Backbone as ProteinMPNN parsed JSONL, in Angstrom:
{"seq_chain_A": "XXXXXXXXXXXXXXXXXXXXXXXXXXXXXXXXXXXXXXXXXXXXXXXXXXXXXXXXXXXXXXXXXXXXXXXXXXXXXXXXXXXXXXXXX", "coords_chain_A": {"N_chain_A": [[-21.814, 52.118, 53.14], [-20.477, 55.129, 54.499], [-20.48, 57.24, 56.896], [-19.542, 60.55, 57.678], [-20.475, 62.59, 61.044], [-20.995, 64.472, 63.336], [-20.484, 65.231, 66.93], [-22.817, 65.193, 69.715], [-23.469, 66.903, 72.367], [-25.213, 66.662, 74.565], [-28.032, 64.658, 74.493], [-31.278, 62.571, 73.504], [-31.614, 59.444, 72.958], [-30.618, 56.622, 70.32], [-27.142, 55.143, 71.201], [-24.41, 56.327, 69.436], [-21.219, 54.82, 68.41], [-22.629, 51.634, 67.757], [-25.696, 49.411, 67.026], [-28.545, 49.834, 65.687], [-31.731, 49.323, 65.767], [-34.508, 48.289, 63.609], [-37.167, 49.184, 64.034], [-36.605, 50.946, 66.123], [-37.885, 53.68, 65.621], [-38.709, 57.109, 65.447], [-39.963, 58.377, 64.789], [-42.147, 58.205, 61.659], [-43.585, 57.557, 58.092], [-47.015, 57.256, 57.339], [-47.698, 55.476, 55.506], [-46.044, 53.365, 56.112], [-45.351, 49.983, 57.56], [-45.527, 48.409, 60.668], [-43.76, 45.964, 62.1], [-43.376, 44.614, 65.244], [-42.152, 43.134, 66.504], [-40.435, 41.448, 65.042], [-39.045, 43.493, 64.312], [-39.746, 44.366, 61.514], [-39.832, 46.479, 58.905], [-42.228, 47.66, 56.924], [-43.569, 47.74, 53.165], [-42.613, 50.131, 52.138], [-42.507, 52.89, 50.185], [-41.355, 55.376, 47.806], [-40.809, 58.301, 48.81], [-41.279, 57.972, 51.857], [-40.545, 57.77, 54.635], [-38.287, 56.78, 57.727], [-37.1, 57.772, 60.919], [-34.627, 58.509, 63.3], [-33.447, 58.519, 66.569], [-30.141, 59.808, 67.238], [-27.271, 59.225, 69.305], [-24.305, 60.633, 69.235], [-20.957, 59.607, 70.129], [-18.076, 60.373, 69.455], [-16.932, 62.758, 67.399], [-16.107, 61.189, 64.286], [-16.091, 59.281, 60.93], [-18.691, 56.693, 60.434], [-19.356, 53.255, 59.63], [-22.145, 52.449, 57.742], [-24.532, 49.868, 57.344], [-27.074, 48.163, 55.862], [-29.81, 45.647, 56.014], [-32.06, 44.846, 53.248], [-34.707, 44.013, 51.756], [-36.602, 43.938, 48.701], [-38.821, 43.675, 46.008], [-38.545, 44.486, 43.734], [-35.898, 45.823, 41.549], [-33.66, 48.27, 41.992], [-34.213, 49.982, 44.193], [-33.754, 52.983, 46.587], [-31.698, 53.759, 49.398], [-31.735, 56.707, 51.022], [-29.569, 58.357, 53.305], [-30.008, 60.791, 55.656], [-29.262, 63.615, 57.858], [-29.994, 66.056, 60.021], [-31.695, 66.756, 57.668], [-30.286, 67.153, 56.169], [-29.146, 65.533, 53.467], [-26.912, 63.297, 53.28], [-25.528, 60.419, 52.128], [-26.642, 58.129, 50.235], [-27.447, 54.556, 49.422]], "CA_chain_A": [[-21.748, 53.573, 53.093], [-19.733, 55.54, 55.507], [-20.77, 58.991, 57.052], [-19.31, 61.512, 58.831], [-21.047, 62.613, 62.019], [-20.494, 65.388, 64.816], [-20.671, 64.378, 68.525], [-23.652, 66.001, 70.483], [-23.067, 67.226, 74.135], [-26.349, 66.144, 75.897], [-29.312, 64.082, 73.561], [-31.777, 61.425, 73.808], [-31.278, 58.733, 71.35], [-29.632, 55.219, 70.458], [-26.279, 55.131, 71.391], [-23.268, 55.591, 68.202], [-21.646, 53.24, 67.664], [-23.748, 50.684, 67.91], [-26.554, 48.778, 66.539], [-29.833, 50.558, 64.986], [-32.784, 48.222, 65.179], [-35.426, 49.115, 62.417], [-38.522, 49.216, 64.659], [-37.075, 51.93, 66.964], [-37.735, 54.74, 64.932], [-39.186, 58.012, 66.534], [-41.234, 59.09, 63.829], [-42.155, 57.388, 60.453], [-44.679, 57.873, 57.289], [-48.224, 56.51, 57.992], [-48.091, 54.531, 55.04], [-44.99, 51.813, 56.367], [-45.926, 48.919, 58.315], [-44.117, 47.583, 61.061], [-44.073, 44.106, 63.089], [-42.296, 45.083, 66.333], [-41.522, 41.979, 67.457], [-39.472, 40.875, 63.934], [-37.883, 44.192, 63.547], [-39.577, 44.518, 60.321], [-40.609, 47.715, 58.524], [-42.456, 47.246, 55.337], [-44.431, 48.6, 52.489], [-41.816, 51.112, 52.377], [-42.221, 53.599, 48.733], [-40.67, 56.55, 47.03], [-41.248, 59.5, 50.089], [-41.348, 57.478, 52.738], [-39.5, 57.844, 55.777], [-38.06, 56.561, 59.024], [-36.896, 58.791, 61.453], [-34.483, 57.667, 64.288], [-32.775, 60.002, 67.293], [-29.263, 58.857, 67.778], [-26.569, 60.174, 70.499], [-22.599, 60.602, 68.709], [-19.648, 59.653, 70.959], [-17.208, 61.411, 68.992], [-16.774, 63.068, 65.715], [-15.333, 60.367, 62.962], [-16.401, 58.633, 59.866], [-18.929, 55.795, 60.733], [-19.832, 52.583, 58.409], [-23.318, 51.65, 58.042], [-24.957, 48.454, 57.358], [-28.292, 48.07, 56.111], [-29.995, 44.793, 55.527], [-32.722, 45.175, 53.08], [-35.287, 43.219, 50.168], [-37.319, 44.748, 47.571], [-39.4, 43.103, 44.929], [-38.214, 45.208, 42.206], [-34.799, 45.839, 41.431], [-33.702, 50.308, 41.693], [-34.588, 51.156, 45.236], [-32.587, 53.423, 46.967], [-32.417, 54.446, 50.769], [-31.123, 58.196, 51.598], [-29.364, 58.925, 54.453], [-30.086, 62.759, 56.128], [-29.055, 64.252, 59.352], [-30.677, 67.267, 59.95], [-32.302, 67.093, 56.817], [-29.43, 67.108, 54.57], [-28.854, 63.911, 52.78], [-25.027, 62.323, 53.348], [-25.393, 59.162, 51.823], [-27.454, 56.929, 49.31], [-27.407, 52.76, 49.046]], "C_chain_A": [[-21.059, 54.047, 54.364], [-19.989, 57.024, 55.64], [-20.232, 59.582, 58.327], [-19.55, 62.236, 59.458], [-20.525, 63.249, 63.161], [-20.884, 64.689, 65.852], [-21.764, 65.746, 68.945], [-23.465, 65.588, 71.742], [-24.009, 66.405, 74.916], [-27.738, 65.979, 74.498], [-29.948, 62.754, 74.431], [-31.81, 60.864, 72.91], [-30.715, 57.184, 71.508], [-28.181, 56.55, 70.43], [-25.204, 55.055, 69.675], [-21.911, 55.931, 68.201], [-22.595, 52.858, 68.363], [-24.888, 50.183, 67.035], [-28.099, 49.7, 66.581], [-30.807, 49.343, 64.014], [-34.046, 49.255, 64.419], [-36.852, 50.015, 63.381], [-37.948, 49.887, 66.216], [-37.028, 53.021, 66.603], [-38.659, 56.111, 65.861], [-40.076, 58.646, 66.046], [-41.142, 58.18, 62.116], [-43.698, 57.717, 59.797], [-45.93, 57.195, 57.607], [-48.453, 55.743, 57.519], [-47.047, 53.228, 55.57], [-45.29, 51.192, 57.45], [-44.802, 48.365, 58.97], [-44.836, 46.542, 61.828], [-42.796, 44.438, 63.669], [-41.381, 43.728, 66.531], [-40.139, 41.103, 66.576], [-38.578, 41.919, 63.629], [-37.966, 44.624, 62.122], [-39.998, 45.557, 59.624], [-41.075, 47.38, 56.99], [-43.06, 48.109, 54.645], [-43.972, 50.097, 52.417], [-41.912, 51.725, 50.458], [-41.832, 54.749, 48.664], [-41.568, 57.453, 48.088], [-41.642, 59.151, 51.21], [-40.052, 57.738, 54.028], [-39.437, 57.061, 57.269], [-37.338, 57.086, 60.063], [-36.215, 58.257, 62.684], [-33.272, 59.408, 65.34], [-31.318, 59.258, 67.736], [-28.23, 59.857, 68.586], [-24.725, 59.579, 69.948], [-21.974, 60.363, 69.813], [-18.98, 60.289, 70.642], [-16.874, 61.728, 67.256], [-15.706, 62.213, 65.058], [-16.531, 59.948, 61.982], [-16.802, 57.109, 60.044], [-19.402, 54.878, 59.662], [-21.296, 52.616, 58.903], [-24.193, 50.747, 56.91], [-26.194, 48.25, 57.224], [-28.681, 46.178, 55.475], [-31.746, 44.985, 54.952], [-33.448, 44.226, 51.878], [-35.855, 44.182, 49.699], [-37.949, 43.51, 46.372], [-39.294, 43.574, 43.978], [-36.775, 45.316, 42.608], [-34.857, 48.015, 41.081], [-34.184, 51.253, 42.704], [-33.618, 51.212, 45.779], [-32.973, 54.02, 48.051], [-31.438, 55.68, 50.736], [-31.057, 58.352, 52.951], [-29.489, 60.244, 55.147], [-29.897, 62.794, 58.09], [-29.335, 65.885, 59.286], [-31.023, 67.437, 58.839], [-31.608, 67.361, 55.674], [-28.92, 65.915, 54.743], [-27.526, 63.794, 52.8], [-24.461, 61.182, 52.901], [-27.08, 59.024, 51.212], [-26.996, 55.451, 49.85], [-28.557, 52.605, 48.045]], "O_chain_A": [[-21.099, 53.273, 55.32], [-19.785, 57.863, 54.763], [-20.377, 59.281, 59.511], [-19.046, 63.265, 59.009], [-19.714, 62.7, 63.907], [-21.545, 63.655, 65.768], [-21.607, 66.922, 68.616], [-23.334, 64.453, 72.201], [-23.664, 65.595, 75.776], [-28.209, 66.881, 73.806], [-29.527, 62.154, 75.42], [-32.016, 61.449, 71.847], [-30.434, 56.658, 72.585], [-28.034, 57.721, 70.08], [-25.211, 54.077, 68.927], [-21.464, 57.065, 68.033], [-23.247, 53.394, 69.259], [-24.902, 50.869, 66.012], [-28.558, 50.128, 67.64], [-30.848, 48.836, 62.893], [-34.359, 50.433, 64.596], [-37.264, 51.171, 63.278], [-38.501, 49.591, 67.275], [-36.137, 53.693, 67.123], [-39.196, 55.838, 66.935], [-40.888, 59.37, 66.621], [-40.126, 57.672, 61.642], [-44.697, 58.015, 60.452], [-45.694, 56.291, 58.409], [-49.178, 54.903, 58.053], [-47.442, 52.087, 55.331], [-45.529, 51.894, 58.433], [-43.714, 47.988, 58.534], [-46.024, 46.342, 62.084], [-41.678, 44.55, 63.168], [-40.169, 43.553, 66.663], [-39.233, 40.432, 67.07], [-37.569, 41.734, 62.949], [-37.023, 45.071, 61.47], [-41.202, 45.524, 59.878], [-40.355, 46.93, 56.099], [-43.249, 49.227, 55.125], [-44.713, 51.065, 52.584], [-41.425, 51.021, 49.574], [-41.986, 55.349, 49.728], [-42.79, 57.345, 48.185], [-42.413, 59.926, 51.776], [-38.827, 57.829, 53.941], [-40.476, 56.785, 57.869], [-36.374, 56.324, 59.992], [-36.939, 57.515, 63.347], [-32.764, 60.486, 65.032], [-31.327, 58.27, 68.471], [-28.344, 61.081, 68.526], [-24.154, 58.52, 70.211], [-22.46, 60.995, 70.752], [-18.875, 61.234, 71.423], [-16.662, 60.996, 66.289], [-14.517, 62.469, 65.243], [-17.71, 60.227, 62.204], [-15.944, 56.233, 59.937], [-19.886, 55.448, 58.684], [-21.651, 52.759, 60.073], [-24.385, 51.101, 55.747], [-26.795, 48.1, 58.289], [-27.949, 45.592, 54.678], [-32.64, 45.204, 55.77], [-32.68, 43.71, 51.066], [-35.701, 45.308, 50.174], [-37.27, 42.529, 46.067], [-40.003, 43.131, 43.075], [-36.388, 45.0, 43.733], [-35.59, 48.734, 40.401], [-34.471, 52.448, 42.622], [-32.72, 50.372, 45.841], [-34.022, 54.656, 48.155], [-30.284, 55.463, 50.367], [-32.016, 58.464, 53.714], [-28.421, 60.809, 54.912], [-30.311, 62.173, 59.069], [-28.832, 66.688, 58.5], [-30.714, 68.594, 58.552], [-32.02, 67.684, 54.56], [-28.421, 65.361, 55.722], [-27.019, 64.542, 51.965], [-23.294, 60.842, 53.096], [-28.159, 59.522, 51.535], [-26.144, 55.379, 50.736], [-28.819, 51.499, 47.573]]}, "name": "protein", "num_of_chains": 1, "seq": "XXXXXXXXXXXXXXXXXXXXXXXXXXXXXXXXXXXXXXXXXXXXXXXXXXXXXXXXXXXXXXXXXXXXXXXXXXXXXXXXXXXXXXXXX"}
């Protein structure tokens, strides 16, 4: 998926580009389970969320890369920045 992304002046956040590990999220649902040390977020269902603060370099069109399982086949992650959605997988 590829989304296009304004630059912010002054934030706190991961760095983008760059790499967005799972297990540094800044806020997340009470039901998903994580294991810091693997990076792993789990037990993830339909209204769930993970919430991450990230800091733009400059306005373009970035890829992103998720690596993900499921035990069923038909889940789908939504991308949102400020709360409007920009992307599916």
């Amino acid at each position: 998926i590829t989304i296009q992304i304004e630059p912010v002046s002054a934030c706190i956040g991961q760095d983008i580009p760059g790499t967005i590990e799972a297990e540094s999220f800044v806020a997340k649902s009470s039901t998903i389970f994580t294991e810091v040390l693997s990076g792993v977020l789990g037990f993830i269902t339909t209204g769930t969320f993970a919430e991450y603060d990230l800091c733009v370099a400059e306005a373009c069109s970035y890829s992103v890369q998720v690596r993900a399982a499921a035990a069923l086949v038909g889940g789908i992650i939504d991308f949102e920045i400020d709360g409007n959605k920009v992307g599916s997988i």
